[in-house]
Amino acid sequence: MGAQIYAYLMSEDARSQANFYIAALGGEIQFLATYGEAPGTPEAMKEKVMHLALTVAGTNTLMFADSLEPVSYNRSTSISIVYDDLAEATTAYANLSQGGESKYPFALQPWGAHYGEVIDKFGVTWMITKQ
């Protein structure tokens, strides 16, 4: 029996973050549930995202929830995305860089692949590779 691993991101604004990734990488929201769907949810929480599943860059899944406390990402965890097509990889790097910070320019590396690293405007580190 196999298993799958998905990145699950706690967010200060899951809807905005998901929509940014849809614009940057292509994709769509597959599922969205709010805390308001659970009985007894306080009014202030009802529109907050309890669970959001997003398909991006083909068939890859990212999941999100609105955090109940401040979110702080760090460099100990990154999302790595590998492309077959140089134009797609270059576009993804440029799109994810908008409003973010380029940590390592996307360029041909000595090992033969194109690689770059960016921290997007939400603080998530992306490692973009074209094999």
mmCIF file of N, CA and C in Angstrom:
data_model
loop_
_atom_site.group_PDB
_atom_site.id
_atom_site.type_symbol
_atom_site.label_atom_id
_atom_site.label_comp_id
_atom_site.label_asym_id
_atom_site.label_seq_id
_atom_site.Cartn_x
_atom_site.Cartn_y
_atom_site.Cartn_z
ATOM 1 N N MET A 1 0.837 -1.178 0.000
ATOM 2 C CA MET A 1 0.000 0.000 0.000
ATOM 3 C C MET A 1 0.885 1.245 0.000
ATOM 4 N N GLY A 2 0.607 2.183 -0.862
ATOM 5 C CA GLY A 2 1.419 3.391 -0.984
ATOM 6 C C GLY A 2 0.894 4.514 -0.123
ATOM 7 N N ALA A 3 1.693 5.508 -0.006
ATOM 8 C CA ALA A 3 1.320 6.707 0.744
ATOM 9 C C ALA A 3 1.688 7.923 -0.089
ATOM 10 N N GLN A 4 1.039 9.019 0.183
ATOM 11 C CA GLN A 4 1.359 10.283 -0.470
ATOM 12 C C GLN A 4 1.612 11.322 0.597
ATOM 13 N N ILE A 5 2.534 12.242 0.306
ATOM 14 C CA ILE A 5 2.816 13.351 1.203
ATOM 15 C C ILE A 5 2.363 14.628 0.510
ATOM 16 N N TYR A 6 1.635 15.462 1.236
ATOM 17 C CA TYR A 6 1.195 16.751 0.729
ATOM 18 C C TYR A 6 1.694 17.848 1.651
ATOM 19 N N ALA A 7 2.058 18.972 1.085
ATOM 20 C CA ALA A 7 2.374 20.147 1.898
ATOM 21 C C ALA A 7 1.060 20.719 2.424
ATOM 22 N N TYR A 8 1.006 20.992 3.719
ATOM 23 C CA TYR A 8 -0.171 21.588 4.349
ATOM 24 C C TYR A 8 0.303 22.886 4.986
ATOM 25 N N LEU A 9 -0.126 24.007 4.426
ATOM 26 C CA LEU A 9 0.350 25.301 4.857
ATOM 27 C C LEU A 9 -0.671 26.002 5.746
ATOM 28 N N MET A 10 -0.233 26.405 6.914
ATOM 29 C CA MET A 10 -1.053 27.262 7.759
ATOM 30 C C MET A 10 -0.856 28.679 7.232
ATOM 31 N N SER A 11 -1.923 29.424 7.127
ATOM 32 C CA SER A 11 -1.882 30.715 6.450
ATOM 33 C C SER A 11 -2.625 31.778 7.253
ATOM 34 N N GLU A 12 -2.230 33.020 7.065
ATOM 35 C CA GLU A 12 -2.983 34.120 7.646
ATOM 36 C C GLU A 12 -4.149 34.507 6.749
ATOM 37 N N ASP A 13 -4.113 34.067 5.482
ATOM 38 C CA ASP A 13 -5.199 34.311 4.540
ATOM 39 C C ASP A 13 -5.144 33.233 3.462
ATOM 40 N N ALA A 14 -5.695 32.073 3.774
ATOM 41 C CA ALA A 14 -5.596 30.904 2.898
ATOM 42 C C ALA A 14 -6.185 31.149 1.512
ATOM 43 N N ARG A 15 -7.301 31.851 1.451
ATOM 44 C CA ARG A 15 -7.910 32.112 0.137
ATOM 45 C C ARG A 15 -6.985 32.941 -0.750
ATOM 46 N N SER A 16 -6.420 34.014 -0.213
ATOM 47 C CA SER A 16 -5.513 34.860 -0.994
ATOM 48 C C SER A 16 -4.258 34.103 -1.399
ATOM 49 N N GLN A 17 -3.720 33.318 -0.489
ATOM 50 C CA GLN A 17 -2.521 32.559 -0.789
ATOM 51 C C GLN A 17 -2.805 31.531 -1.881
ATOM 52 N N ALA A 18 -3.914 30.829 -1.783
ATOM 53 C CA ALA A 18 -4.288 29.844 -2.808
ATOM 54 C C ALA A 18 -4.490 30.528 -4.154
ATOM 55 N N ASN A 19 -5.165 31.672 -4.161
ATOM 56 C CA ASN A 19 -5.389 32.382 -5.423
ATOM 57 C C ASN A 19 -4.085 32.879 -6.035
ATOM 58 N N PHE A 20 -3.122 33.283 -5.206
ATOM 59 C CA PHE A 20 -1.804 33.677 -5.706
ATOM 60 C C PHE A 20 -1.129 32.492 -6.400
ATOM 61 N N TYR A 21 -1.195 31.316 -5.787
ATOM 62 C CA TYR A 21 -0.560 30.139 -6.389
ATOM 63 C C TYR A 21 -1.283 29.699 -7.665
ATOM 64 N N ILE A 22 -2.594 29.867 -7.716
ATOM 65 C CA ILE A 22 -3.331 29.561 -8.943
ATOM 66 C C ILE A 22 -2.841 30.468 -10.073
ATOM 67 N N ALA A 23 -2.695 31.758 -9.789
ATOM 68 C CA ALA A 23 -2.220 32.703 -10.799
ATOM 69 C C ALA A 23 -0.763 32.431 -11.178
ATOM 70 N N ALA A 24 0.056 32.076 -10.196
ATOM 71 C CA ALA A 24 1.493 31.883 -10.432
ATOM 72 C C ALA A 24 1.817 30.566 -11.129
ATOM 73 N N LEU A 25 1.072 29.505 -10.788
ATOM 74 C CA LEU A 25 1.439 28.163 -11.233
ATOM 75 C C LEU A 25 0.363 27.472 -12.054
ATOM 76 N N GLY A 26 -0.812 28.064 -12.126
ATOM 77 C CA GLY A 26 -1.942 27.391 -12.760
ATOM 78 C C GLY A 26 -2.540 26.397 -11.781
ATOM 79 N N GLY A 27 -3.827 26.198 -11.859
ATOM 80 C CA GLY A 27 -4.470 25.233 -10.978
ATOM 81 C C GLY A 27 -5.855 25.674 -10.584
ATOM 82 N N GLU A 28 -6.417 24.967 -9.610
ATOM 83 C CA GLU A 28 -7.750 25.314 -9.140
ATOM 84 C C GLU A 28 -7.997 24.744 -7.750
ATOM 85 N N ILE A 29 -8.925 25.386 -7.052
ATOM 86 C CA ILE A 29 -9.332 24.909 -5.736
ATOM 87 C C ILE A 29 -10.228 23.688 -5.938
ATOM 88 N N GLN A 30 -9.882 22.594 -5.278
ATOM 89 C CA GLN A 30 -10.653 21.354 -5.372
ATOM 90 C C GLN A 30 -11.683 21.229 -4.250
ATOM 91 N N PHE A 31 -11.349 21.807 -3.098
ATOM 92 C CA PHE A 31 -12.221 21.673 -1.923
ATOM 93 C C PHE A 31 -11.953 22.838 -0.985
ATOM 94 N N LEU A 32 -13.011 23.383 -0.407
ATOM 95 C CA LEU A 32 -12.870 24.442 0.577
ATOM 96 C C LEU A 32 -13.962 24.282 1.627
ATOM 97 N N ALA A 33 -13.550 24.230 2.882
ATOM 98 C CA ALA A 33 -14.495 24.178 4.000
ATOM 99 C C ALA A 33 -14.120 25.287 4.976
ATOM 100 N N THR A 34 -15.124 25.966 5.500
ATOM 101 C CA THR A 34 -14.878 27.027 6.471
ATOM 102 C C THR A 34 -15.217 26.531 7.874
ATOM 103 N N TYR A 35 -14.705 27.259 8.856
ATOM 104 C CA TYR A 35 -15.031 26.924 10.240
ATOM 105 C C TYR A 35 -16.523 27.095 10.494
ATOM 106 N N GLY A 36 -17.179 27.949 9.707
ATOM 107 C CA GLY A 36 -18.612 28.167 9.848
ATOM 108 C C GLY A 36 -19.443 26.931 9.580
ATOM 109 N N GLU A 37 -18.852 25.944 8.909
ATOM 110 C CA GLU A 37 -19.565 24.692 8.643
ATOM 111 C C GLU A 37 -19.598 23.776 9.864
ATOM 112 N N ALA A 38 -18.813 24.115 10.867
ATOM 113 C CA ALA A 38 -18.800 23.325 12.105
ATOM 114 C C ALA A 38 -19.750 23.973 13.112
ATOM 115 N N PRO A 39 -20.544 23.171 13.802
ATOM 116 C CA PRO A 39 -21.480 23.741 14.778
ATOM 117 C C PRO A 39 -20.756 24.460 15.906
ATOM 118 N N GLY A 40 -21.363 25.555 16.342
ATOM 119 C CA GLY A 40 -20.841 26.281 17.496
ATOM 120 C C GLY A 40 -19.680 27.214 17.197
ATOM 121 N N THR A 41 -19.388 27.444 15.935
ATOM 122 C CA THR A 41 -18.276 28.322 15.583
ATOM 123 C C THR A 41 -18.618 29.773 15.916
ATOM 124 N N PRO A 42 -17.714 30.479 16.593
ATOM 125 C CA PRO A 42 -17.963 31.895 16.863
ATOM 126 C C PRO A 42 -18.102 32.689 15.554
ATOM 127 N N GLU A 43 -18.932 33.706 15.570
ATOM 128 C CA GLU A 43 -19.230 34.503 14.371
ATOM 129 C C GLU A 43 -17.956 35.010 13.694
ATOM 130 N N ALA A 44 -16.993 35.466 14.467
ATOM 131 C CA ALA A 44 -15.754 36.029 13.912
ATOM 132 C C ALA A 44 -14.925 35.000 13.147
ATOM 133 N N MET A 45 -15.182 33.722 13.379
ATOM 134 C CA MET A 45 -14.393 32.652 12.751
ATOM 135 C C MET A 45 -15.099 32.008 11.554
ATOM 136 N N LYS A 46 -16.347 32.297 11.354
ATOM 137 C CA LYS A 46 -17.156 31.539 10.396
ATOM 138 C C LYS A 46 -16.626 31.546 8.975
ATOM 139 N N GLU A 47 -16.019 32.633 8.526
ATOM 140 C CA GLU A 47 -15.516 32.710 7.155
ATOM 141 C C GLU A 47 -14.074 32.239 7.022
ATOM 142 N N LYS A 48 -13.426 31.939 8.121
ATOM 143 C CA LYS A 48 -12.044 31.455 8.079
ATOM 144 C C LYS A 48 -11.999 30.054 7.457
ATOM 145 N N VAL A 49 -10.915 29.784 6.733
ATOM 146 C CA VAL A 49 -10.753 28.500 6.049
ATOM 147 C C VAL A 49 -10.291 27.440 7.042
ATOM 148 N N MET A 50 -11.078 26.371 7.150
ATOM 149 C CA MET A 50 -10.711 25.233 7.982
ATOM 150 C C MET A 50 -9.864 24.252 7.166
ATOM 151 N N HIS A 51 -10.200 24.094 5.882
ATOM 152 C CA HIS A 51 -9.439 23.192 5.014
ATOM 153 C C HIS A 51 -9.665 23.603 3.563
ATOM 154 N N LEU A 52 -8.557 23.725 2.820
ATOM 155 C CA LEU A 52 -8.612 24.053 1.404
ATOM 156 C C LEU A 52 -7.622 23.161 0.682
ATOM 157 N N ALA A 53 -8.075 22.476 -0.349
ATOM 158 C CA ALA A 53 -7.205 21.640 -1.183
ATOM 159 C C ALA A 53 -7.103 22.299 -2.547
ATOM 160 N N LEU A 54 -5.890 22.466 -3.000
ATOM 161 C CA LEU A 54 -5.595 23.178 -4.231
ATOM 162 C C LEU A 54 -4.736 22.308 -5.129
ATOM 163 N N THR A 55 -5.114 22.193 -6.400
ATOM 164 C CA THR A 55 -4.276 21.523 -7.386
ATOM 165 C C THR A 55 -3.502 22.603 -8.129
ATOM 166 N N VAL A 56 -2.173 22.474 -8.185
ATOM 167 C CA VAL A 56 -1.327 23.447 -8.883
ATOM 168 C C VAL A 56 -0.323 22.751 -9.781
ATOM 169 N N ALA A 57 0.126 23.490 -10.814
ATOM 170 C CA ALA A 57 1.198 23.019 -11.698
ATOM 171 C C ALA A 57 0.956 21.573 -12.129
ATOM 172 N N GLY A 58 -0.198 21.326 -12.693
ATOM 173 C CA GLY A 58 -0.541 19.963 -13.111
ATOM 174 C C GLY A 58 -1.409 19.296 -12.077
ATOM 175 N N THR A 59 -0.917 18.206 -11.511
ATOM 176 C CA THR A 59 -1.724 17.421 -10.572
ATOM 177 C C THR A 59 -1.186 17.464 -9.145
ATOM 178 N N ASN A 60 -0.385 18.452 -8.827
ATOM 179 C CA ASN A 60 0.195 18.571 -7.488
ATOM 180 C C ASN A 60 -0.805 19.200 -6.531
ATOM 181 N N THR A 61 -0.851 18.696 -5.317
ATOM 182 C CA THR A 61 -1.801 19.187 -4.330
ATOM 183 C C THR A 61 -1.087 19.941 -3.215
ATOM 184 N N LEU A 62 -1.590 21.134 -2.929
ATOM 185 C CA LEU A 62 -1.212 21.883 -1.735
ATOM 186 C C LEU A 62 -2.464 22.018 -0.896
ATOM 187 N N MET A 63 -2.315 21.973 0.409
ATOM 188 C CA MET A 63 -3.453 22.149 1.304
ATOM 189 C C MET A 63 -3.185 23.324 2.234
ATOM 190 N N PHE A 64 -4.268 23.963 2.652
ATOM 191 C CA PHE A 64 -4.176 25.174 3.469
ATOM 192 C C PHE A 64 -5.241 25.178 4.546
ATOM 193 N N ALA A 65 -4.960 25.969 5.574
ATOM 194 C CA ALA A 65 -5.959 26.343 6.576
ATOM 195 C C ALA A 65 -5.576 27.709 7.090
ATOM 196 N N ASP A 66 -6.574 28.501 7.472
ATOM 197 C CA ASP A 66 -6.289 29.762 8.147
ATOM 198 C C ASP A 66 -5.822 29.437 9.555
ATOM 199 N N SER A 67 -4.711 30.004 9.926
ATOM 200 C CA SER A 67 -4.152 29.772 11.246
ATOM 201 C C SER A 67 -4.894 30.604 12.283
ATOM 202 N N LEU A 68 -4.990 30.077 13.456
ATOM 203 C CA LEU A 68 -5.629 30.796 14.553
ATOM 204 C C LEU A 68 -4.622 31.644 15.323
ATOM 205 N N GLU A 69 -3.367 31.594 14.903
ATOM 206 C CA GLU A 69 -2.301 32.385 15.516
ATOM 207 C C GLU A 69 -1.391 32.900 14.406
ATOM 208 N N PRO A 70 -0.512 33.868 14.673
ATOM 209 C CA PRO A 70 0.365 34.396 13.620
ATOM 210 C C PRO A 70 1.199 33.288 12.970
ATOM 211 N N VAL A 71 1.393 33.430 11.658
ATOM 212 C CA VAL A 71 2.134 32.430 10.887
ATOM 213 C C VAL A 71 3.557 32.911 10.680
ATOM 214 N N SER A 72 4.512 32.006 10.842
ATOM 215 C CA SER A 72 5.909 32.317 10.588
ATOM 216 C C SER A 72 6.539 31.135 9.873
ATOM 217 N N TYR A 73 6.874 31.325 8.597
ATOM 218 C CA TYR A 73 7.578 30.282 7.857
ATOM 219 C C TYR A 73 9.069 30.474 8.069
ATOM 220 N N ASN A 74 9.827 29.404 7.928
ATOM 221 C CA ASN A 74 11.276 29.539 8.001
ATOM 222 C C ASN A 74 11.930 28.691 6.926
ATOM 223 N N ARG A 75 13.212 28.830 6.802
ATOM 224 C CA ARG A 75 13.932 28.180 5.716
ATOM 225 C C ARG A 75 14.193 26.688 5.971
ATOM 226 N N SER A 76 13.767 26.169 7.081
ATOM 227 C CA SER A 76 13.997 24.747 7.323
ATOM 228 C C SER A 76 13.064 23.876 6.492
ATOM 229 N N THR A 77 12.023 24.470 5.917
ATOM 230 C CA THR A 77 11.100 23.741 5.051
ATOM 231 C C THR A 77 10.910 24.533 3.768
ATOM 232 N N SER A 78 11.036 23.848 2.628
ATOM 233 C CA SER A 78 10.846 24.467 1.321
ATOM 234 C C SER A 78 9.949 23.572 0.488
ATOM 235 N N ILE A 79 9.309 24.174 -0.507
ATOM 236 C CA ILE A 79 8.556 23.392 -1.484
ATOM 237 C C ILE A 79 9.399 23.337 -2.749
ATOM 238 N N SER A 80 9.683 22.138 -3.203
ATOM 239 C CA SER A 80 10.482 21.936 -4.408
ATOM 240 C C SER A 80 9.551 21.549 -5.545
ATOM 241 N N ILE A 81 9.699 22.230 -6.675
ATOM 242 C CA ILE A 81 8.880 21.924 -7.842
ATOM 243 C C ILE A 81 9.821 21.751 -9.032
ATOM 244 N N VAL A 82 9.697 20.618 -9.722
ATOM 245 C CA VAL A 82 10.585 20.257 -10.824
ATOM 246 C C VAL A 82 9.789 20.252 -12.120
ATOM 247 N N TYR A 83 10.303 20.953 -13.099
ATOM 248 C CA TYR A 83 9.659 21.058 -14.409
ATOM 249 C C TYR A 83 10.462 20.317 -15.467
ATOM 250 N N ASP A 84 9.746 19.867 -16.510
ATOM 251 C CA ASP A 84 10.378 19.305 -17.697
ATOM 252 C C ASP A 84 10.673 20.389 -18.723
ATOM 253 N N ASP A 85 9.948 21.501 -18.620
ATOM 254 C CA ASP A 85 9.994 22.556 -19.622
ATOM 255 C C ASP A 85 10.642 23.815 -19.041
ATOM 256 N N LEU A 86 11.668 24.331 -19.724
ATOM 257 C CA LEU A 86 12.392 25.502 -19.231
ATOM 258 C C LEU A 86 11.498 26.735 -19.163
ATOM 259 N N ALA A 87 10.662 26.946 -20.162
ATOM 260 C CA ALA A 87 9.783 28.125 -20.163
ATOM 261 C C ALA A 87 8.818 28.089 -18.977
ATOM 262 N N GLU A 88 8.255 26.918 -18.677
ATOM 263 C CA GLU A 88 7.346 26.796 -17.539
ATOM 264 C C GLU A 88 8.065 27.069 -16.223
ATOM 265 N N ALA A 89 9.278 26.544 -16.086
ATOM 266 C CA ALA A 89 10.056 26.752 -14.867
ATOM 267 C C ALA A 89 10.408 28.222 -14.695
ATOM 268 N N THR A 90 10.819 28.860 -15.782
ATOM 269 C CA THR A 90 11.176 30.279 -15.743
ATOM 270 C C THR A 90 9.968 31.127 -15.368
ATOM 271 N N THR A 91 8.817 30.819 -15.949
ATOM 272 C CA THR A 91 7.587 31.546 -15.641
ATOM 273 C C THR A 91 7.185 31.348 -14.187
ATOM 274 N N ALA A 92 7.255 30.119 -13.695
ATOM 275 C CA ALA A 92 6.909 29.842 -12.298
ATOM 276 C C ALA A 92 7.806 30.644 -11.358
ATOM 277 N N TYR A 93 9.111 30.654 -11.641
ATOM 278 C CA TYR A 93 10.048 31.408 -10.803
ATOM 279 C C TYR A 93 9.685 32.899 -10.797
ATOM 280 N N ALA A 94 9.430 33.458 -11.982
ATOM 281 C CA ALA A 94 9.079 34.878 -12.082
ATOM 282 C C ALA A 94 7.774 35.178 -11.357
ATOM 283 N N ASN A 95 6.783 34.325 -11.539
ATOM 284 C CA ASN A 95 5.478 34.542 -10.909
ATOM 285 C C ASN A 95 5.555 34.457 -9.390
ATOM 286 N N LEU A 96 6.261 33.459 -8.884
ATOM 287 C CA LEU A 96 6.377 33.300 -7.433
ATOM 288 C C LEU A 96 7.220 34.411 -6.809
ATOM 289 N N SER A 97 8.077 35.031 -7.613
ATOM 290 C CA SER A 97 8.932 36.120 -7.130
ATOM 291 C C SER A 97 8.168 37.421 -6.924
ATOM 292 N N GLN A 98 7.019 37.570 -7.583
ATOM 293 C CA GLN A 98 6.265 38.824 -7.502
ATOM 294 C C GLN A 98 5.878 39.129 -6.055
ATOM 295 N N GLY A 99 6.398 40.223 -5.572
ATOM 296 C CA GLY A 99 6.127 40.628 -4.191
ATOM 297 C C GLY A 99 6.957 39.877 -3.178
ATOM 298 N N GLY A 100 7.819 38.973 -3.644
ATOM 299 C CA GLY A 100 8.649 38.170 -2.754
ATOM 300 C C GLY A 100 10.113 38.551 -2.849
ATOM 301 N N GLU A 101 10.969 37.582 -2.566
ATOM 302 C CA GLU A 101 12.408 37.825 -2.521
ATOM 303 C C GLU A 101 13.150 36.700 -3.238
ATOM 304 N N SER A 102 13.961 37.073 -4.207
ATOM 305 C CA SER A 102 14.799 36.099 -4.902
ATOM 306 C C SER A 102 15.973 35.744 -4.004
ATOM 307 N N LYS A 103 16.058 34.481 -3.604
ATOM 308 C CA LYS A 103 17.169 34.035 -2.760
ATOM 309 C C LYS A 103 18.325 33.505 -3.600
ATOM 310 N N TYR A 104 17.990 32.927 -4.750
ATOM 311 C CA TYR A 104 19.003 32.348 -5.632
ATOM 312 C C TYR A 104 18.459 32.469 -7.047
ATOM 313 N N PRO A 105 19.092 33.271 -7.899
ATOM 314 C CA PRO A 105 18.555 33.499 -9.244
ATOM 315 C C PRO A 105 18.384 32.203 -10.033
ATOM 316 N N PHE A 106 17.316 32.149 -10.806
ATOM 317 C CA PHE A 106 17.041 30.976 -11.638
ATOM 318 C C PHE A 106 18.010 30.994 -12.814
ATOM 319 N N ALA A 107 18.897 29.999 -12.876
ATOM 320 C CA ALA A 107 19.930 29.962 -13.917
ATOM 321 C C ALA A 107 20.449 28.536 -14.080
ATOM 322 N N LEU A 108 21.165 28.312 -15.177
ATOM 323 C CA LEU A 108 21.803 27.025 -15.425
ATOM 324 C C LEU A 108 22.896 26.813 -14.376
ATOM 325 N N GLN A 109 22.880 25.640 -13.753
ATOM 326 C CA GLN A 109 23.818 25.328 -12.683
ATOM 327 C C GLN A 109 24.919 24.382 -13.178
ATOM 328 N N PRO A 110 26.026 24.315 -12.470
ATOM 329 C CA PRO A 110 27.136 23.446 -12.887
ATOM 330 C C PRO A 110 26.757 21.965 -13.022
ATOM 331 N N TRP A 111 25.712 21.526 -12.309
ATOM 332 C CA TRP A 111 25.305 20.131 -12.387
ATOM 333 C C TRP A 111 24.395 19.854 -13.581
ATOM 334 N N GLY A 112 24.102 20.884 -14.386
ATOM 335 C CA GLY A 112 23.379 20.682 -15.636
ATOM 336 C C GLY A 112 21.905 21.022 -15.624
ATOM 337 N N ALA A 113 21.354 21.318 -14.474
ATOM 338 C CA ALA A 113 19.939 21.689 -14.387
ATOM 339 C C ALA A 113 19.827 23.199 -14.167
ATOM 340 N N HIS A 114 18.681 23.758 -14.523
ATOM 341 C CA HIS A 114 18.369 25.133 -14.151
ATOM 342 C C HIS A 114 17.760 25.080 -12.759
ATOM 343 N N TYR A 115 18.148 26.024 -11.907
ATOM 344 C CA TYR A 115 17.675 26.024 -10.527
ATOM 345 C C TYR A 115 17.608 27.463 -10.015
ATOM 346 N N GLY A 116 16.615 27.731 -9.193
ATOM 347 C CA GLY A 116 16.505 29.003 -8.508
ATOM 348 C C GLY A 116 15.657 28.850 -7.266
ATOM 349 N N GLU A 117 15.805 29.784 -6.370
ATOM 350 C CA GLU A 117 15.087 29.721 -5.100
ATOM 351 C C GLU A 117 14.476 31.088 -4.810
ATOM 352 N N VAL A 118 13.226 31.086 -4.395
ATOM 353 C CA VAL A 118 12.516 32.317 -4.113
ATOM 354 C C VAL A 118 11.688 32.145 -2.840
ATOM 355 N N ILE A 119 11.585 33.230 -2.084
ATOM 356 C CA ILE A 119 10.656 33.267 -0.962
ATOM 357 C C ILE A 119 9.489 34.122 -1.435
ATOM 358 N N ASP A 120 8.310 33.517 -1.534
ATOM 359 C CA ASP A 120 7.164 34.253 -2.072
ATOM 360 C C ASP A 120 6.654 35.288 -1.068
ATOM 361 N N LYS A 121 5.686 36.080 -1.486
ATOM 362 C CA LYS A 121 5.191 37.179 -0.653
ATOM 363 C C LYS A 121 4.500 36.712 0.620
ATOM 364 N N PHE A 122 4.236 35.406 0.734
ATOM 365 C CA PHE A 122 3.638 34.862 1.957
ATOM 366 C C PHE A 122 4.697 34.285 2.895
ATOM 367 N N GLY A 123 5.958 34.247 2.427
ATOM 368 C CA GLY A 123 7.053 33.729 3.251
ATOM 369 C C GLY A 123 7.411 32.287 2.980
ATOM 370 N N VAL A 124 6.795 31.652 1.976
ATOM 371 C CA VAL A 124 7.077 30.259 1.641
ATOM 372 C C VAL A 124 8.276 30.201 0.695
ATOM 373 N N THR A 125 9.230 29.339 0.991
ATOM 374 C CA THR A 125 10.400 29.161 0.142
ATOM 375 C C THR A 125 10.110 28.112 -0.917
ATOM 376 N N TRP A 126 10.363 28.471 -2.180
ATOM 377 C CA TRP A 126 10.188 27.581 -3.333
ATOM 378 C C TRP A 126 11.532 27.316 -3.974
ATOM 379 N N MET A 127 11.800 26.054 -4.248
ATOM 380 C CA MET A 127 12.990 25.643 -4.982
ATOM 381 C C MET A 127 12.497 25.196 -6.370
ATOM 382 N N ILE A 128 12.843 25.960 -7.412
ATOM 383 C CA ILE A 128 12.376 25.696 -8.768
ATOM 384 C C ILE A 128 13.516 25.062 -9.558
ATOM 385 N N THR A 129 13.236 23.917 -10.174
ATOM 386 C CA THR A 129 14.245 23.199 -10.955
ATOM 387 C C THR A 129 13.673 22.826 -12.306
ATOM 388 N N LYS A 130 14.523 22.930 -13.320
ATOM 389 C CA LYS A 130 14.219 22.361 -14.640
ATOM 390 C C LYS A 130 15.297 21.332 -14.878
ATOM 391 N N GLN A 131 14.900 20.045 -14.908
ATOM 392 C CA GLN A 131 15.863 18.947 -15.116
ATOM 393 C C GLN A 131 16.364 18.924 -16.529
#
